[in-house]
PDB file of C-alpha atoms and ligand atoms in Angstrom:
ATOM      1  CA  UNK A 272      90.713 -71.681   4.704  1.00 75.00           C
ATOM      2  CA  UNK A 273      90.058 -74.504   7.169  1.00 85.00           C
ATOM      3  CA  UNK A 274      92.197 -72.450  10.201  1.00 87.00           C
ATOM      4  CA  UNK A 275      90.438 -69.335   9.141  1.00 93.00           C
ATOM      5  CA  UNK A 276      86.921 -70.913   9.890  1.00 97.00           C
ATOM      6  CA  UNK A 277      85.438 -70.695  13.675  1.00 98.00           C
ATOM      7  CA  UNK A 278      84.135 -73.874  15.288  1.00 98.00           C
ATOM      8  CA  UNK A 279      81.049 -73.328  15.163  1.00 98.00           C
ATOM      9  CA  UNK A 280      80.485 -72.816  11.238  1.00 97.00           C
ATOM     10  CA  UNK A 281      83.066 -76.125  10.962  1.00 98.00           C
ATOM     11  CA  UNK A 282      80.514 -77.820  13.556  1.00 98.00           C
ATOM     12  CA  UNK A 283      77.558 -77.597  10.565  1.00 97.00           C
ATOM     13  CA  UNK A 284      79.973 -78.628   8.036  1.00 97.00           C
ATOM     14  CA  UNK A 285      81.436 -81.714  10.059  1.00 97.00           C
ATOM     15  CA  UNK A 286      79.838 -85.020   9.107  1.00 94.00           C
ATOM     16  CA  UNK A 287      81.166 -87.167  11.971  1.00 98.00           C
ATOM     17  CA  UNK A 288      78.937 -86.806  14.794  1.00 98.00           C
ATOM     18  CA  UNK A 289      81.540 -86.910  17.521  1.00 98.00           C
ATOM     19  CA  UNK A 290      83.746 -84.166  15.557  1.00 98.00           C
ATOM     20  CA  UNK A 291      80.454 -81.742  15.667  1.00 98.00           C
ATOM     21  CA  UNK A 292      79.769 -82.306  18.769  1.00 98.00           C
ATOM     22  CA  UNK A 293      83.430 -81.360  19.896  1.00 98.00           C
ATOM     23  CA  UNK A 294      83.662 -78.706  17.561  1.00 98.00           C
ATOM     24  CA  UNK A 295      80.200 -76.865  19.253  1.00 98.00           C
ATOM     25  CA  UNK A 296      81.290 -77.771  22.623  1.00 98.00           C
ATOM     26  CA  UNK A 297      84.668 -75.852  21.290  1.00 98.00           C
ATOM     27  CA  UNK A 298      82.726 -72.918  20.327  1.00 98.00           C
ATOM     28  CA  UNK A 299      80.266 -72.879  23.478  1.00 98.00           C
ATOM     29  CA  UNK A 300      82.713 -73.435  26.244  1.00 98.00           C
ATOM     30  CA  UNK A 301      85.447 -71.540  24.498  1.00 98.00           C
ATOM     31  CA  UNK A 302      88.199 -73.834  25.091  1.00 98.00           C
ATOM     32  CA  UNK A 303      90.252 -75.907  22.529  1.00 98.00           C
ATOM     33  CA  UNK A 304      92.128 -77.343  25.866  1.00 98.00           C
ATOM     34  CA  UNK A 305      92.709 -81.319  26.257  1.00 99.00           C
ATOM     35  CA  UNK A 306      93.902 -82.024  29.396  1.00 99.00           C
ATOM     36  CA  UNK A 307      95.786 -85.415  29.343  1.00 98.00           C
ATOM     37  CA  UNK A 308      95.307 -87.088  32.958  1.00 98.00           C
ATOM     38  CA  UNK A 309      98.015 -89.245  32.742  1.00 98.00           C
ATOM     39  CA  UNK A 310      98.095 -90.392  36.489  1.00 98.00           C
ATOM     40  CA  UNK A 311      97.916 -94.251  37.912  1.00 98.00           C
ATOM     41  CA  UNK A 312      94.673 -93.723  40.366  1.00 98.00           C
ATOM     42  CA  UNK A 313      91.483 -93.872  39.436  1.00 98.00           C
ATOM     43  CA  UNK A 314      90.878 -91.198  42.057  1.00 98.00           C
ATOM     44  CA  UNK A 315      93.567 -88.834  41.424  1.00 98.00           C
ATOM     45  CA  UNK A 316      92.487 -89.017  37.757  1.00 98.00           C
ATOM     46  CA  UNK A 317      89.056 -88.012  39.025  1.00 98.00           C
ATOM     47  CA  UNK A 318      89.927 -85.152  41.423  1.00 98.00           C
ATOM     48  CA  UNK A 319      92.248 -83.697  38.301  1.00 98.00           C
ATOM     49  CA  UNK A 320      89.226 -83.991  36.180  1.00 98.00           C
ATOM     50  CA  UNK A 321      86.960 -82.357  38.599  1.00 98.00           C
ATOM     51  CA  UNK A 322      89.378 -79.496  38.932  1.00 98.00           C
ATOM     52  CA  UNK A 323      89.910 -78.997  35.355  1.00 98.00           C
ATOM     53  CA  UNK A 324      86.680 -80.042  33.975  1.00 98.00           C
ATOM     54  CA  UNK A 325      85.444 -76.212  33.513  1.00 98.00           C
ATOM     55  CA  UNK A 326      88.225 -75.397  31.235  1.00 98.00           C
ATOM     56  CA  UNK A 327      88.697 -78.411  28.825  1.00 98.00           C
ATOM     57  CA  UNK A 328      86.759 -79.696  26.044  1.00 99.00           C
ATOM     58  CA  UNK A 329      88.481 -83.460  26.079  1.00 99.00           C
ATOM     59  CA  UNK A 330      89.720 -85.270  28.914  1.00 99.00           C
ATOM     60  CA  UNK A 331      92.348 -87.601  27.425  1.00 98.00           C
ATOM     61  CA  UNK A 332      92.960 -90.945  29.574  1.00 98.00           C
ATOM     62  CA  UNK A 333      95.442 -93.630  29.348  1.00 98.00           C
ATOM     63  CA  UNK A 334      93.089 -96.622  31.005  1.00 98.00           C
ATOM     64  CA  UNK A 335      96.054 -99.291  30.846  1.00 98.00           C
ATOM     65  CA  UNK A 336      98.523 -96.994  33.396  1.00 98.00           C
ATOM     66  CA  UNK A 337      95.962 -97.383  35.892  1.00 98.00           C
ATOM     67  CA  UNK A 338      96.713 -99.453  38.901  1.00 98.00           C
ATOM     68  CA  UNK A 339      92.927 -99.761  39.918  1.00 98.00           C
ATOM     69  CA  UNK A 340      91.025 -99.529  36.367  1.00 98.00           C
ATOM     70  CA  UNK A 341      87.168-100.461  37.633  1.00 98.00           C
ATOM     71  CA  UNK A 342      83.630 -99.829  35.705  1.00 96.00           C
ATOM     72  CA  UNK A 343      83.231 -97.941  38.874  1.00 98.00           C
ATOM     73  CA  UNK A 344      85.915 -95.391  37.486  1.00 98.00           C
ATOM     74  CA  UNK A 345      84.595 -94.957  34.039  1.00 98.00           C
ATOM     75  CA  UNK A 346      81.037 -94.440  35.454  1.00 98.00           C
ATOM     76  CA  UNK A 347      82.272 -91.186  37.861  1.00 98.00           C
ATOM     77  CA  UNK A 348      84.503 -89.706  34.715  1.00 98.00           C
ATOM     78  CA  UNK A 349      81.474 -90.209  32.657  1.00 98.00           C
ATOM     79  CA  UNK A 350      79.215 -88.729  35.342  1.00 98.00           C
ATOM     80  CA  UNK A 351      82.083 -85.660  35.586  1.00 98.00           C
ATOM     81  CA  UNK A 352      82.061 -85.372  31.220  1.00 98.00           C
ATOM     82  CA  UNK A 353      78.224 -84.910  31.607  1.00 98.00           C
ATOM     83  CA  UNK A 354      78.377 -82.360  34.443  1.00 98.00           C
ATOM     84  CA  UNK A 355      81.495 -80.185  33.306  1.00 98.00           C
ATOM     85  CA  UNK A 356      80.765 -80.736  29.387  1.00 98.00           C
ATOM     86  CA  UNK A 357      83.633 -81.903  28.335  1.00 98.00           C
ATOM     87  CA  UNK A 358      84.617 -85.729  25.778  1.00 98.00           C
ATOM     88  CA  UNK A 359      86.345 -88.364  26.671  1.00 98.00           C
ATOM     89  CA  UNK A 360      89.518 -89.858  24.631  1.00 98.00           C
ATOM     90  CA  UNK A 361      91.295 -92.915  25.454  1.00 98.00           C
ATOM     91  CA  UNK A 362      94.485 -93.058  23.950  1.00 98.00           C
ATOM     92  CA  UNK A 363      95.020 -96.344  23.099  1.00 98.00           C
ATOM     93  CA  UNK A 364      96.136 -96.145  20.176  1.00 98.00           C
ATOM     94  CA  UNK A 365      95.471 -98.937  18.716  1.00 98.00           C
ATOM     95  CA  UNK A 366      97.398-100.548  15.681  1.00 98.00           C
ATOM     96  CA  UNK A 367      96.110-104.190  14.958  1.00 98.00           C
ATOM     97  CA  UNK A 368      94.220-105.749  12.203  1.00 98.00           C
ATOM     98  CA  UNK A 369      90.279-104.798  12.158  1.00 97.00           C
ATOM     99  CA  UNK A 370      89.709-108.229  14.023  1.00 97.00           C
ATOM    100  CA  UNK A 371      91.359-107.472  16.731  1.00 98.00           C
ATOM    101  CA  UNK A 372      90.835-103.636  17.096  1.00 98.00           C
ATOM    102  CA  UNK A 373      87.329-104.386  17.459  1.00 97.00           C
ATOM    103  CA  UNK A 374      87.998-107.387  19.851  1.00 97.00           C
ATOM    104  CA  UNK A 375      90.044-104.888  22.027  1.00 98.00           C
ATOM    105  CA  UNK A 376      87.138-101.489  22.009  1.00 98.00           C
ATOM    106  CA  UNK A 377      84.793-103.236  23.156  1.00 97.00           C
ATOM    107  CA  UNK A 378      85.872-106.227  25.154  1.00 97.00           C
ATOM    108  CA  UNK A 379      88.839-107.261  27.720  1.00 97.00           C
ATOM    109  CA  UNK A 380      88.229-105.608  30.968  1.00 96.00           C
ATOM    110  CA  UNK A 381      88.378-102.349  29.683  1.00 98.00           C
ATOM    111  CA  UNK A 382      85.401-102.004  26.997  1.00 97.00           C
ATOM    112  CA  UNK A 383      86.689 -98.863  25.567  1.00 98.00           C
ATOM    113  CA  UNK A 384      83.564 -98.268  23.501  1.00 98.00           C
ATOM    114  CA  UNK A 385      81.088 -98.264  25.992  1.00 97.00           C
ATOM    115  CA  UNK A 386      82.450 -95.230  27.808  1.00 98.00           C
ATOM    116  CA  UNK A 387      85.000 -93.193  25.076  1.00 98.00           C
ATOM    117  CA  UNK A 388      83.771 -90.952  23.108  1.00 98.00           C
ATOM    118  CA  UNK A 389      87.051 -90.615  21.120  1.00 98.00           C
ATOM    119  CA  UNK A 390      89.886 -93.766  21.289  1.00 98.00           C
ATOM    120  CA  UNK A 391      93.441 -92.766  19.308  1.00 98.00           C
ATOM    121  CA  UNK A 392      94.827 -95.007  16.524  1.00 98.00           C
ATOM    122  CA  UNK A 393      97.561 -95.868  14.125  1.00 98.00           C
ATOM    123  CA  UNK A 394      97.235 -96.069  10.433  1.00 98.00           C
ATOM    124  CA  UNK A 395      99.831 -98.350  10.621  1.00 98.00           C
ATOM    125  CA  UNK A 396      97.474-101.664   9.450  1.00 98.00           C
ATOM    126  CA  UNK A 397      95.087-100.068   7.101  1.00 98.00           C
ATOM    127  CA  UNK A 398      91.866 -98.913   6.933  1.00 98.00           C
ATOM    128  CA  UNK A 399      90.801-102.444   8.287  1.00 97.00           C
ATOM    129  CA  UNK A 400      91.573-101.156  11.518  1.00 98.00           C
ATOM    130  CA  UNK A 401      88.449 -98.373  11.486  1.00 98.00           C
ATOM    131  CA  UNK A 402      86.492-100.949   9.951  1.00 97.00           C
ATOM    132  CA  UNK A 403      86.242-102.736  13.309  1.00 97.00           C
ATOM    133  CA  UNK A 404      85.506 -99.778  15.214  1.00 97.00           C
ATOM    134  CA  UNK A 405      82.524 -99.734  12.904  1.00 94.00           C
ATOM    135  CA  UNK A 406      79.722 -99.856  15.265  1.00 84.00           C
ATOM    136  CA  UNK A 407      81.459 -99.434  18.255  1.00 83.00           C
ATOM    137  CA  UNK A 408      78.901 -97.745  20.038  1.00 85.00           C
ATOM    138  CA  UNK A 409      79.769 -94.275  17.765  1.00 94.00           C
ATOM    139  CA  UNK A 410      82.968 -93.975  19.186  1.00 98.00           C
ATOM    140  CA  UNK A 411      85.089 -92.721  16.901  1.00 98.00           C
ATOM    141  CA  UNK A 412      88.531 -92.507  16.155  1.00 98.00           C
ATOM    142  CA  UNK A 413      91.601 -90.428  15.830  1.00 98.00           C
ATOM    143  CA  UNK A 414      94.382 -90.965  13.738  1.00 98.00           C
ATOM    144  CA  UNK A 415      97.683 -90.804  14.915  1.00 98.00           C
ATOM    145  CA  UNK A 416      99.522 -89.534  11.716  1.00 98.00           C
ATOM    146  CA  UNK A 417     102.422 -87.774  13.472  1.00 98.00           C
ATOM    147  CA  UNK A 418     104.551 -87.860  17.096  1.00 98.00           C
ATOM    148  CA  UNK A 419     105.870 -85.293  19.177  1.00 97.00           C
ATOM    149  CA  UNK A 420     108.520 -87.716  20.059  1.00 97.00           C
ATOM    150  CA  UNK A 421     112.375 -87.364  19.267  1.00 96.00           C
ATOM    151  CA  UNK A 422     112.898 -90.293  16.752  1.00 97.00           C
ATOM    152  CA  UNK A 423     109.975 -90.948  15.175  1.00 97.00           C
ATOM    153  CA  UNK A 424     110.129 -93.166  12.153  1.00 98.00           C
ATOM    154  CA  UNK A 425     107.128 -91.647  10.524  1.00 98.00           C
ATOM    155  CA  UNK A 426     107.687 -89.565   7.208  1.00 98.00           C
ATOM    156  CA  UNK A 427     105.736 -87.188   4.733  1.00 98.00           C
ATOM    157  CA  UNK A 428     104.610 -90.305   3.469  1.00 98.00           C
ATOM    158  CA  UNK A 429     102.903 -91.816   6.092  1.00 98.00           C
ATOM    159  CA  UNK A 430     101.673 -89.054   7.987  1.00 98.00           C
ATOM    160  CA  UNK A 431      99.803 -88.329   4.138  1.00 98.00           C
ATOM    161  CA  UNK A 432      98.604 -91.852   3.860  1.00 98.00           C
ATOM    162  CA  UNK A 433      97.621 -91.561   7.838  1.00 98.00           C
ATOM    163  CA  UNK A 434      95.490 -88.517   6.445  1.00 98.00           C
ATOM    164  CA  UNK A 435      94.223 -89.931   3.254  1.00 98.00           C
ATOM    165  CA  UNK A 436      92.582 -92.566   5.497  1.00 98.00           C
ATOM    166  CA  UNK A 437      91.098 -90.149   7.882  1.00 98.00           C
ATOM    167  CA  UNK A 438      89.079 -88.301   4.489  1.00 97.00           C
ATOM    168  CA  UNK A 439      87.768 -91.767   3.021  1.00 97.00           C
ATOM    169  CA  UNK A 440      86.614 -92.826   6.389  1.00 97.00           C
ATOM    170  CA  UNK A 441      84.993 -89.175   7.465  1.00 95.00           C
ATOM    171  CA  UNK A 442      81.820 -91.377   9.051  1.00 96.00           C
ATOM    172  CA  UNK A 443      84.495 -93.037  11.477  1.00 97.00           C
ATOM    173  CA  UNK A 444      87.390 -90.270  12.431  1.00 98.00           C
ATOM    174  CA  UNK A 445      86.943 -87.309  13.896  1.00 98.00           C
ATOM    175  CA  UNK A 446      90.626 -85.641  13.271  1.00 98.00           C
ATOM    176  CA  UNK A 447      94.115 -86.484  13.597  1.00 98.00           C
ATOM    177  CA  UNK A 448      96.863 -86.383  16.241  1.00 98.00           C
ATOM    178  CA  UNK A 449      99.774 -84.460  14.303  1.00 98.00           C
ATOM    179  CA  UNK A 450     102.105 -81.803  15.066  1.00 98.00           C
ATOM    180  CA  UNK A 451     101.968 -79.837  11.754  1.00 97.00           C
ATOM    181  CA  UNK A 452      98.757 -78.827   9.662  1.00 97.00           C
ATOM    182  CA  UNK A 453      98.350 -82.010   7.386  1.00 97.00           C
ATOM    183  CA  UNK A 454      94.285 -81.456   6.815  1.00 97.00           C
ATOM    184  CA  UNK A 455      92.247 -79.084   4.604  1.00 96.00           C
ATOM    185  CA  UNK A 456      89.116 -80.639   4.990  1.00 97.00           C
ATOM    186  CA  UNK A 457      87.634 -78.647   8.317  1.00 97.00           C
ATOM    187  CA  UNK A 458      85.624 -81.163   9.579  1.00 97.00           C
ATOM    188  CA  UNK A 459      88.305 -82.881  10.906  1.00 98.00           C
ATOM    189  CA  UNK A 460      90.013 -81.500  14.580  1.00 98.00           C
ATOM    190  CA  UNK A 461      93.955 -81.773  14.712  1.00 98.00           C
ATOM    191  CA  UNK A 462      95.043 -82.646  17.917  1.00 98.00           C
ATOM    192  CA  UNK A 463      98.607 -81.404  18.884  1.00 98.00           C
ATOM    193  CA  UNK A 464     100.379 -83.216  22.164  1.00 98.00           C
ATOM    194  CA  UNK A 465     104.100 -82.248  23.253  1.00 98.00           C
ATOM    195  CA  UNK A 466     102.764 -78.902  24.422  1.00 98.00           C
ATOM    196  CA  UNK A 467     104.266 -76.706  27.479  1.00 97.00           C
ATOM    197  CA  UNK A 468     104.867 -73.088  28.110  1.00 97.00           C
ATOM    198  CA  UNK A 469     108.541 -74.168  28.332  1.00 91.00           C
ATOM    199  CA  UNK A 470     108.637 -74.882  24.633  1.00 83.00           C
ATOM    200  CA  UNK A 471     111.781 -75.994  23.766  1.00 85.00           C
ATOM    201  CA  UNK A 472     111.980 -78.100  26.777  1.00 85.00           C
ATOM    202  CA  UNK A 473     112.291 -82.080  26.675  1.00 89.00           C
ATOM    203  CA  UNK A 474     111.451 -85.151  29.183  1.00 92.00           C
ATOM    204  CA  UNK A 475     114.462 -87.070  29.083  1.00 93.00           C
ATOM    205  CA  UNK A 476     112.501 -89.642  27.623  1.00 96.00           C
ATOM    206  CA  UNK A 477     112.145 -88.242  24.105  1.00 96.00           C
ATOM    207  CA  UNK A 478     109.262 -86.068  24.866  1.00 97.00           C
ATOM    208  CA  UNK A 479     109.427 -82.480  22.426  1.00 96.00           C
ATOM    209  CA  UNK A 480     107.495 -79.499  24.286  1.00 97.00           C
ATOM    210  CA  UNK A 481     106.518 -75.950  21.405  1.00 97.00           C
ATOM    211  CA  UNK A 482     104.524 -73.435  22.950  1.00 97.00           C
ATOM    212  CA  UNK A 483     100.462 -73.622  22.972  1.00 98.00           C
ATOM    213  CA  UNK A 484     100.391 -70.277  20.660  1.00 97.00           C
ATOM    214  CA  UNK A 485     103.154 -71.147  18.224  1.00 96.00           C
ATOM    215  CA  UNK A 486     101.267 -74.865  17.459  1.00 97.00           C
ATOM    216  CA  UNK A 487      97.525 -73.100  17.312  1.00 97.00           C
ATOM    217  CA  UNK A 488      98.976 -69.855  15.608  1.00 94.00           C
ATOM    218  CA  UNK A 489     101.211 -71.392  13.103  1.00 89.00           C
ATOM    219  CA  UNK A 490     101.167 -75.516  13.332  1.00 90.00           C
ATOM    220  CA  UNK A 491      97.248 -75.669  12.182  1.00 94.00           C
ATOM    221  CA  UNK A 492      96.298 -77.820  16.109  1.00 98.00           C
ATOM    222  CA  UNK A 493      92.857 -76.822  16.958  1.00 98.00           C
ATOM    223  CA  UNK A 494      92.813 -78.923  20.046  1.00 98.00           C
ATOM    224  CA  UNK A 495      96.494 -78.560  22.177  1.00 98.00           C
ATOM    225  CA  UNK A 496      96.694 -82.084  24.414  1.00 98.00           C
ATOM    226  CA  UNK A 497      98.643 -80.715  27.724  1.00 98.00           C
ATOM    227  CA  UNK A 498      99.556 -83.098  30.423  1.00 98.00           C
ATOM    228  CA  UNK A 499     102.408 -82.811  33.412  1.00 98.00           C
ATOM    229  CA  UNK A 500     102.035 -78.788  32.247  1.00 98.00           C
ATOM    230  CA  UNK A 501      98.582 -78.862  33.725  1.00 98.00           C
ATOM    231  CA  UNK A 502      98.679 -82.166  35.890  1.00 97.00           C
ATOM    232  CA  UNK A 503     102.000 -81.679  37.806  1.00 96.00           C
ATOM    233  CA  UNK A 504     101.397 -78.173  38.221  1.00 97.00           C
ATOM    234  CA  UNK A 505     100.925 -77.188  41.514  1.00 97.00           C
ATOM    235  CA  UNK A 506      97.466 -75.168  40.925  1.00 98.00           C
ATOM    236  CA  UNK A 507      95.740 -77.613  38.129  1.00 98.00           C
ATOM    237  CA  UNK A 508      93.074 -75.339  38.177  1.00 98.00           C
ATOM    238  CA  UNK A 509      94.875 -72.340  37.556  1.00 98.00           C
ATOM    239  CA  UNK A 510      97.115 -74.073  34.943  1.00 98.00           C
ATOM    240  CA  UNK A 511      94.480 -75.253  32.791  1.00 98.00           C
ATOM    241  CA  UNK A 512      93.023 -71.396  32.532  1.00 98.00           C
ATOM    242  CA  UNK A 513      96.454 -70.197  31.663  1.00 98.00           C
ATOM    243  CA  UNK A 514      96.412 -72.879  28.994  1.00 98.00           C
ATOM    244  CA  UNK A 515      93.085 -72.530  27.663  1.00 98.00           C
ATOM    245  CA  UNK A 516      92.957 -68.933  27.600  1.00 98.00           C
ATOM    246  CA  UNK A 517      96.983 -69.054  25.421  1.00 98.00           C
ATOM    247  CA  UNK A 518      95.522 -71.912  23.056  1.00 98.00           C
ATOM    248  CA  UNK A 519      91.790 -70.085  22.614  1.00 98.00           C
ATOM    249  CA  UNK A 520      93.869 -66.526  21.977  1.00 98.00           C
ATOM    250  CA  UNK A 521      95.632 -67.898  19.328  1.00 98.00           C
ATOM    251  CA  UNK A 522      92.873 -69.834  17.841  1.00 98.00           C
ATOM    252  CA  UNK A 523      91.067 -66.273  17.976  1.00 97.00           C
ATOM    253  CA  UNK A 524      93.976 -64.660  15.971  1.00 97.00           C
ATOM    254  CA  UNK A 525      94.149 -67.069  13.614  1.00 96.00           C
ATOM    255  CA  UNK A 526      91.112 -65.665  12.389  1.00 96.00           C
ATOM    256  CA  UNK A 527      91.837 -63.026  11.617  1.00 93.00           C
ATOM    257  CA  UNK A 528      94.957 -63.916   9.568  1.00 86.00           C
TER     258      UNK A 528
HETATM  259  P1  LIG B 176     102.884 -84.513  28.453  1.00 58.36           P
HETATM  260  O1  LIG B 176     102.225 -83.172  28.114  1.00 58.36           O
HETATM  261  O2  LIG B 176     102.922 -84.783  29.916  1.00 58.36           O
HETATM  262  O3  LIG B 176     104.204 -84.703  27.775  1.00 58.36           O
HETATM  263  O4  LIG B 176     101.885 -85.640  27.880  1.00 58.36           O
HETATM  264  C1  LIG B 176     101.610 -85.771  26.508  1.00 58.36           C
HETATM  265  C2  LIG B 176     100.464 -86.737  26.288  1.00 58.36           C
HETATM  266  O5  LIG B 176     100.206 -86.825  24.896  1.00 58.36           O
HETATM  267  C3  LIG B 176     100.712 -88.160  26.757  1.00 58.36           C
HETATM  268  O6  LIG B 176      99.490 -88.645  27.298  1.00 58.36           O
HETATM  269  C4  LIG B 176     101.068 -88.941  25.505  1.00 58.36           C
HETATM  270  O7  LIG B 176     100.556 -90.261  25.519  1.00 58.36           O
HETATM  271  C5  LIG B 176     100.356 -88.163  24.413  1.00 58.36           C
HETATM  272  N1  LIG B 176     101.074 -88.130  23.111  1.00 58.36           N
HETATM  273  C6  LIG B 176     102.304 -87.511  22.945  1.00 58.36           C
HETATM  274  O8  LIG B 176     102.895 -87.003  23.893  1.00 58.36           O
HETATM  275  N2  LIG B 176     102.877 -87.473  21.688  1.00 58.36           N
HETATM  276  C7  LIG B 176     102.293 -88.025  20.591  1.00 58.36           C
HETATM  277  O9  LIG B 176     102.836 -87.898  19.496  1.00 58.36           O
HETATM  278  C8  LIG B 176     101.056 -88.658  20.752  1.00 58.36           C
HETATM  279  C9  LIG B 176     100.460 -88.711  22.015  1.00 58.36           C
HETATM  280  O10 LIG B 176      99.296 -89.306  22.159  1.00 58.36           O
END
């Protein structure tokens, strides 16, 4: 039922505010496309957002693989967010007791909160991890509750406790990342990374690649996460379209299934 609803009626029935306002911005801009800028300039992280901006509705940054990390940064991204519509996730992923999550969104010289809109997690500690993000300037998170990675560790098991964490904590998590359709309840956004046009394909490093149709048709993503497919291409731009306009298709036929 949940992959058979549009955005925009899952929008009214979302309660966190940063899943509505992703899941509108889904509906408006037509694009379930996160572009993850995984590049070690602030500036080169910049000029890929500015290219892809029109086509994405998250920008996903890793702030701690950046050689020149400044507030000066996170105030142009945030200006470029505004302009091109799009969220902002850092992918922290964080995975410490509540004392220190909180200590580490919104302090050290990164101070997360005051310029995500969405940080990643593990479920790893317990929910005493989203209980310091409480307050966090209504950041919210996302649960990690499965990897694309060859090797993972994680089971049934955790991935369901992982969920199960996500639905008691609705005020604080906006969806999960997870390669397989683990949630029913369609205010939450699945987030699917390890996605290429070369499906099949691997890094060398462990990374798995499926195609952006077969994860939005049949895995239950509503959000694919793309990164060296749309930042190593040689036309970002044009890369981005091709992915939006695969990952919105299939979100379209879904639909109708
Ligand atoms: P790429 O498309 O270049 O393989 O990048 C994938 C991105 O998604 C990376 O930023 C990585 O941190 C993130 N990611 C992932 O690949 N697998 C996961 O299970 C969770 C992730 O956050």
């Amino acid at each position: 039922a949940r992959c058979r609803m549009p955005f925009e009626q899952r929008a009214e029935v979302a309660t966190q505010p940063q899943a509505r306002r992703l899941l509108a911005l889904m509906a408006e801009k037509e694009t379930n496309l996160c572009v993850a800028a995984d590049r070690t300039l602030g500036r080169d992280v910049l000029a890929l957002a500015e290219q892809v901006g029109p086509h994405i509705c998250v920008l996903k940054v890793h702030c701690d693989i950046l050689d020149d990390f400044s507030p000066d940064f996170v105030s142009r991204l945030r200006d470029l967010a505004k302009r091109h519509n799009f969220l902002i996730m850092e992918d922290r992923k964080l995975a410490d007791i509540g004392h220190v999550t909180r200590l580490q969104a919104t302090g050290g010289q990164f101070r997360i909160a005051d310029w995500a809109d969405l940080v990643t997690a593990h479920a790893l500690p317990g929910p005493g991890l989203l209980s310091g993000l409480e307050g966090a300037h209504g950041m919210a998170a996302v649960l990690v509750a499965e990897m694309s990675s060859e090797g993972s560790p994680i089971n049934e098991e955790y991935s369901a406790a992982a969920l199960a964490m996500a639905e008691t904590h609705g005020h604080l998590v906006a969806g999960l990342v997870c390669q397989s359709d683990l949630a029913t309840d369609p205010g939450l956004l699945q987030f699917t990374p390890g996605v290429s046009f070369s499906g099949g394909a691997s890094d060398g490093l462990g990374q798995r690649y499926r195609e952006p149709g077969h994860v939005v048709g049949r895995g239950g993503c509503d959000v694919i996460i793309v990164g060296r497919g749309v930042a190593e291409a040689s036309d970002p731009r044009s890369a981005a379209e091709s992915y939006r306009q695969a990952a919105f298709r299939a979100y379209r036929e879904r639909l109708k299934t």
